[in-house]
Structures are given as C-alpha cells and as structure tokens.
PDB file of C-alpha atoms in Angstrom:
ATOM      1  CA  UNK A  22      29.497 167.635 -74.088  1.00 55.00           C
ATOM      2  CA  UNK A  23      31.026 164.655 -72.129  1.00 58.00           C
ATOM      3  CA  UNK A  24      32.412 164.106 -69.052  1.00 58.00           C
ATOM      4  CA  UNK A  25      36.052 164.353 -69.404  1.00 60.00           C
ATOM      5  CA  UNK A  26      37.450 161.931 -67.060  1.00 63.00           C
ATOM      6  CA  UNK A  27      34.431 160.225 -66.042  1.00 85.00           C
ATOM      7  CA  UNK A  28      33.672 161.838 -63.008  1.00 94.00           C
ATOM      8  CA  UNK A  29      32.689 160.156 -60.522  1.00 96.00           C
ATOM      9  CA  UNK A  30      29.442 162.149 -58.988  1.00 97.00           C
ATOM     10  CA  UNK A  31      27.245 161.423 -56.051  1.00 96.00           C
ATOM     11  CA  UNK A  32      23.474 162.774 -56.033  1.00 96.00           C
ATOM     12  CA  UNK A  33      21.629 162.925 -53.225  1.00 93.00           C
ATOM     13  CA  UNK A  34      18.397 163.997 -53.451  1.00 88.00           C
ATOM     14  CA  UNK A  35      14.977 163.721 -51.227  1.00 88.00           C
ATOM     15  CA  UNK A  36      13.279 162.587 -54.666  1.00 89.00           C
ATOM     16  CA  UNK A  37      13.362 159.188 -55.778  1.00 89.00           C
ATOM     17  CA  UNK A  38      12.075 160.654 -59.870  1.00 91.00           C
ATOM     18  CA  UNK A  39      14.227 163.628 -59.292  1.00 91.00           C
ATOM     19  CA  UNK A  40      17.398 161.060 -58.529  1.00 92.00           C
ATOM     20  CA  UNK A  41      16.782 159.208 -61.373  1.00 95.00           C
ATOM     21  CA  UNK A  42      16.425 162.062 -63.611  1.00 95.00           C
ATOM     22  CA  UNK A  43      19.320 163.885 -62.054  1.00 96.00           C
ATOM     23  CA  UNK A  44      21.583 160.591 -62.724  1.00 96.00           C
ATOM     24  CA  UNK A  45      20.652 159.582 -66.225  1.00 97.00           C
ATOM     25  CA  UNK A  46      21.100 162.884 -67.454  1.00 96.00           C
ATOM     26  CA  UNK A  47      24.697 162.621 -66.082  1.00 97.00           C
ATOM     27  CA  UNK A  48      25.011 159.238 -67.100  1.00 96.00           C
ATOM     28  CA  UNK A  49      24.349 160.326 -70.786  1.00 95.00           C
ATOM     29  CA  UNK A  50      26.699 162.955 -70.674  1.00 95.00           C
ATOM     30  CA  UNK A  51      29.731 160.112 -69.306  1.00 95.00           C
ATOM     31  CA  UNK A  52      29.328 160.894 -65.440  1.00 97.00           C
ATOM     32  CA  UNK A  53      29.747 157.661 -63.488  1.00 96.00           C
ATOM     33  CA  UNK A  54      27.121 158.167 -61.026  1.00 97.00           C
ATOM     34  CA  UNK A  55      26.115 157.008 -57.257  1.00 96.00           C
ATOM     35  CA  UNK A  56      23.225 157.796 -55.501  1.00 94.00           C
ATOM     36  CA  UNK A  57      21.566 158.248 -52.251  1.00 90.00           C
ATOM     37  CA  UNK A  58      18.219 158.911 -50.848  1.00 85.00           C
ATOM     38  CA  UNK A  59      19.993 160.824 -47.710  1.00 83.00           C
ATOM     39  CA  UNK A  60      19.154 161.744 -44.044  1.00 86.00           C
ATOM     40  CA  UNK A  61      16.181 161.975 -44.749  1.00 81.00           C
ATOM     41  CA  UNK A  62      15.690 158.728 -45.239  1.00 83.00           C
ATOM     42  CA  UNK A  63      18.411 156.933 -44.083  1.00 83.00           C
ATOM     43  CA  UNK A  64      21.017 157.147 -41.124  1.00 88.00           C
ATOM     44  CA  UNK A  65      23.452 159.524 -42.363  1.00 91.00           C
ATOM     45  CA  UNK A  66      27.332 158.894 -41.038  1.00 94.00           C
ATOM     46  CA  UNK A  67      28.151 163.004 -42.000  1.00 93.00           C
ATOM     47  CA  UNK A  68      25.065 164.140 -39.904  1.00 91.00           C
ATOM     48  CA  UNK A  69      26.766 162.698 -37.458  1.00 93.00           C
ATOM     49  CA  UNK A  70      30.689 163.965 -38.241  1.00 93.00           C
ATOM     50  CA  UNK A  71      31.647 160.379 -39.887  1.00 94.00           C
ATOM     51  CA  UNK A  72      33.139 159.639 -42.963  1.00 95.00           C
ATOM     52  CA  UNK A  73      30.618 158.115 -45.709  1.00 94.00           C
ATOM     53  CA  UNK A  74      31.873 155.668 -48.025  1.00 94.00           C
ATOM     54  CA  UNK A  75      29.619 156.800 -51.057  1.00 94.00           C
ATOM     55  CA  UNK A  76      31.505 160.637 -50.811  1.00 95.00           C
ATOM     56  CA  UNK A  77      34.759 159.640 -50.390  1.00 95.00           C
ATOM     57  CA  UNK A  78      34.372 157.670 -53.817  1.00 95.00           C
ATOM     58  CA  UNK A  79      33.009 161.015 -55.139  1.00 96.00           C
ATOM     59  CA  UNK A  80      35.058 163.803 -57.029  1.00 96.00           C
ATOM     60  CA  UNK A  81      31.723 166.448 -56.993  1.00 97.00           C
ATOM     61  CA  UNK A  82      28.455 165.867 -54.776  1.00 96.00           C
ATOM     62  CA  UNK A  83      25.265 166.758 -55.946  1.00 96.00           C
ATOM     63  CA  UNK A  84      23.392 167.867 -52.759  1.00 92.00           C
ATOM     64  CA  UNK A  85      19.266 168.816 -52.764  1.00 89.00           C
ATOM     65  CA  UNK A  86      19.197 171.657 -50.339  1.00 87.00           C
ATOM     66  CA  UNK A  87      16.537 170.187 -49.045  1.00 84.00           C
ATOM     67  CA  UNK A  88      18.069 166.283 -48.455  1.00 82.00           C
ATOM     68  CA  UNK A  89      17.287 166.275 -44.870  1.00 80.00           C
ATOM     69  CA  UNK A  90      13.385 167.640 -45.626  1.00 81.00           C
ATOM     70  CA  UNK A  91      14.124 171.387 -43.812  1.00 80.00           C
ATOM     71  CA  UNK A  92      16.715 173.551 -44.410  1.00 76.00           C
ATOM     72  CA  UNK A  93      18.721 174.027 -41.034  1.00 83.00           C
ATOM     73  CA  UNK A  94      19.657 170.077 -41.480  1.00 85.00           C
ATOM     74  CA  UNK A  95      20.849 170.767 -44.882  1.00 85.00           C
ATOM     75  CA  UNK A  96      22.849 173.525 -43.752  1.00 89.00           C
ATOM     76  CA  UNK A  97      24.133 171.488 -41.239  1.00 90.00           C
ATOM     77  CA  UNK A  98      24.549 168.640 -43.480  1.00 90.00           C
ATOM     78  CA  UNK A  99      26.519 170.341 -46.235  1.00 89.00           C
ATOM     79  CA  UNK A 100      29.105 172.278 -43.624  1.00 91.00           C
ATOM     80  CA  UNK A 101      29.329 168.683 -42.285  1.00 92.00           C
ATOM     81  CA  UNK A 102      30.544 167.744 -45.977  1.00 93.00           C
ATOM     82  CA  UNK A 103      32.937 170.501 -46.294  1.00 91.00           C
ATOM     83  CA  UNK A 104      34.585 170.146 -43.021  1.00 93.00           C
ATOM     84  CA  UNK A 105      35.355 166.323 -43.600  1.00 95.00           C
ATOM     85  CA  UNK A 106      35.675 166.432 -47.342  1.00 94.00           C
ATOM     86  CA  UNK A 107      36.932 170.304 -48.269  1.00 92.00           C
ATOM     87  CA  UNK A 108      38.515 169.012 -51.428  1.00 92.00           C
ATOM     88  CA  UNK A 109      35.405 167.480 -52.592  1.00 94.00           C
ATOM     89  CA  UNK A 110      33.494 170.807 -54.585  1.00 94.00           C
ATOM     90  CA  UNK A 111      29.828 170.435 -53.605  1.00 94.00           C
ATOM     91  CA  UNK A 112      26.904 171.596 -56.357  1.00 96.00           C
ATOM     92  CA  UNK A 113      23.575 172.486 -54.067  1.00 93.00           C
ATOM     93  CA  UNK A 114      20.266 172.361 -56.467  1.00 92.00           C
ATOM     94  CA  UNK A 115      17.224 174.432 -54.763  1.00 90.00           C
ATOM     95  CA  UNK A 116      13.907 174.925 -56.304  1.00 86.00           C
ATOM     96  CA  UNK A 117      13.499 178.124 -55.774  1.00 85.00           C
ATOM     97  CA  UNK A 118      16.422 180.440 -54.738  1.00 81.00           C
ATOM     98  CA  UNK A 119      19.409 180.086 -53.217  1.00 81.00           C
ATOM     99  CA  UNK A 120      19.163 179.965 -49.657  1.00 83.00           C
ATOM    100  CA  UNK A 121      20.662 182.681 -46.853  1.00 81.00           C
ATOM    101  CA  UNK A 122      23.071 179.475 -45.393  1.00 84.00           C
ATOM    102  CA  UNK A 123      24.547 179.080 -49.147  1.00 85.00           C
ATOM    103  CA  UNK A 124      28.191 180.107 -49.304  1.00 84.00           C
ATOM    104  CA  UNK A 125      29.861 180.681 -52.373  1.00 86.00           C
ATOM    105  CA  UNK A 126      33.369 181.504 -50.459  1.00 87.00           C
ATOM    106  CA  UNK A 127      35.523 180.029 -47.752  1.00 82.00           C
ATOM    107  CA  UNK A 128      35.567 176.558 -46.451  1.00 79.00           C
ATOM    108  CA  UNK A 129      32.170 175.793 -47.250  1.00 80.00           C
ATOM    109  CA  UNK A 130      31.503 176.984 -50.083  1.00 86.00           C
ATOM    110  CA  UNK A 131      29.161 175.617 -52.961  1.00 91.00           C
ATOM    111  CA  UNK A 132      27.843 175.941 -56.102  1.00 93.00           C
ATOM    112  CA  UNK A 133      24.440 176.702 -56.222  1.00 93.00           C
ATOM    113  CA  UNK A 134      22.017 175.266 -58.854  1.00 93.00           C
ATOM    114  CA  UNK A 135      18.438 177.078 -58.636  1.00 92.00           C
ATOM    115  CA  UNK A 136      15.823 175.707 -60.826  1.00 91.00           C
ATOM    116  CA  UNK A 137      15.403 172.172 -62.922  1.00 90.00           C
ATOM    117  CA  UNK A 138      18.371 170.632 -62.730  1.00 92.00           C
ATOM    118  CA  UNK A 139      18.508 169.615 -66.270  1.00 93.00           C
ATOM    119  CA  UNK A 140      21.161 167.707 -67.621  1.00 94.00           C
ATOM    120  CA  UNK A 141      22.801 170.479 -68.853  1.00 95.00           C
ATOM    121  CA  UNK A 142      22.422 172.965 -66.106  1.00 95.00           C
ATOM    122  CA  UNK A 143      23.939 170.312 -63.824  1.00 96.00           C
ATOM    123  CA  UNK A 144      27.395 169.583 -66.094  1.00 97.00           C
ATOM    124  CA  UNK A 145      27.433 173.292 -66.154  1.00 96.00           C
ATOM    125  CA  UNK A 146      27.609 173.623 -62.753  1.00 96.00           C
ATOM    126  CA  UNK A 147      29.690 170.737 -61.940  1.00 96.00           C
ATOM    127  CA  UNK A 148      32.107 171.727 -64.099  1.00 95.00           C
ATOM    128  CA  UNK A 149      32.175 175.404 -62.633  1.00 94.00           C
ATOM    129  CA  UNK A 150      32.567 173.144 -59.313  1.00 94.00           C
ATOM    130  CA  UNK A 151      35.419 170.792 -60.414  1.00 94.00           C
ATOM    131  CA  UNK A 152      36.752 173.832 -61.619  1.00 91.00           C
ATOM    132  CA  UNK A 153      36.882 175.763 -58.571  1.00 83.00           C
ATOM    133  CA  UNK A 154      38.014 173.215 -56.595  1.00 73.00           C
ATOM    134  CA  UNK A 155      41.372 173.326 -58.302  1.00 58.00           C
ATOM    135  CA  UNK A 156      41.490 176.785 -56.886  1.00 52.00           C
ATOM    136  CA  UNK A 157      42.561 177.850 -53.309  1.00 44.00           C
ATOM    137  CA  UNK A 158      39.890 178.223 -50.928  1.00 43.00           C
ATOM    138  CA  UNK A 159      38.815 181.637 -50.900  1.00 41.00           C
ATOM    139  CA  UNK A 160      40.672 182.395 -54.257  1.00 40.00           C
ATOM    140  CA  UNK A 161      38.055 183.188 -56.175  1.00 38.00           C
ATOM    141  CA  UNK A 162      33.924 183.821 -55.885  1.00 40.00           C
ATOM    142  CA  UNK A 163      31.039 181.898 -58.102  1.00 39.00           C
ATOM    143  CA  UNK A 164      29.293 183.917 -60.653  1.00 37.00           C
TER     144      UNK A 164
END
C-alpha cells in the first residue's frame, strides 16, 4: 500500500544500515523521507528545548528508543519532541519491548514499534500514528 499524501517522515535512528533500511522501505511504499543520525551523534537542538528544522518539516517521526545510546536520554528526548511538536504523532521502534517511559496516552504519547521494523510494520504503525494524531489528546489509547 502507498503513502497517501506523501508523507513526509523523519527517521532517526542510532544505526547507519538500520536508517537506510528503515528509509527505503518507506521510500518504496511513497514516504518522502529525511533522516538523522541523532544525539547521539550529533548536537541535538530538542535535547536542548530548540526547535529542529528536520521535525518541523516532518508530519510523523520515526524515533529509535535508543537514539541517544541509553534510554533516560531517549525518554528525555522524545518528551522533548512532544512538548515542542505535540501535533507531530511520534512512532518509537525498540528491539525488544516497549520500554516503562513509553506512553501511549496524554501529551506524550507514542506509538510503539517492537521488533524489525520492516517496511510494513512501520506504514502500519505510522498510519495508526497519523491516525491518532487527528484525534484529541487523550481521546483514545493505542492497541
């Protein structure tokens, strides 16, 4: 299935392969795509409560929970994205499970993606994102 609209989507991932992977697969599917290595590699303007150029051009943001290499920056990253950009629906991907600083509610929530983000998986989940961000916050909770 393609993109509708051509969303525009932002990855940022701690993995160069895993970023290129990640933005093909969207690419394919008619995602106009950005990325970004992130804090952990670069100085990031939202770790430090500034606006960032590459999000604001974003309609979703694909987020590795683990951007910033350890996962109390990437909580504090991602509240830092919802409290400048709340109208921007975030999609998290974690390896593993999703993580106790996830929220799937409120002003910060996100949808989590646990596992390979495969092509697939990921429209699936930024669609349930896009989605939800049409919604109030609060209005409703992810499945």
């Amino acid at each position: 299935m393609e993109a509708e609209r051509g969303e525009r989507v932002v990855i940022v991932h701690r993995s160069e392969g895993v970023t290129v992977a990640e933005a093909d697969a969207l690419t394919r599917l008619g995602y106009e795509v950005e990325t970004c290595s992130g804090p952990a590699y670069y100085s990031c303007p939202v770790m430090r409560g500034e606006p960032c150029q590459a999000v604001e051009r974003a309609d979703v943001l694909v987020y590795d929970a683990w951007a910033t290499t350890e996962s109390e920056g990437g909580q504090r990253l991602i509240e830092g994205l919802r409290d400048l950009y709340p109208h921007i629906p975030v999609v998290v991907t974690v390896p593993g499970m999703v993580l106790s600083w996830m929220e799937t509610e409120g002003p910060h929530r996100v949808i989590p993606l646990v596992g390979v983000p495969t092509g697939e998986r990921l429209d699936a989940a930024i669609r349930e994102a896009l989605a939800g961000a049409r919604e109030p916050v609060g209005g409703r909770s992810a499945s």
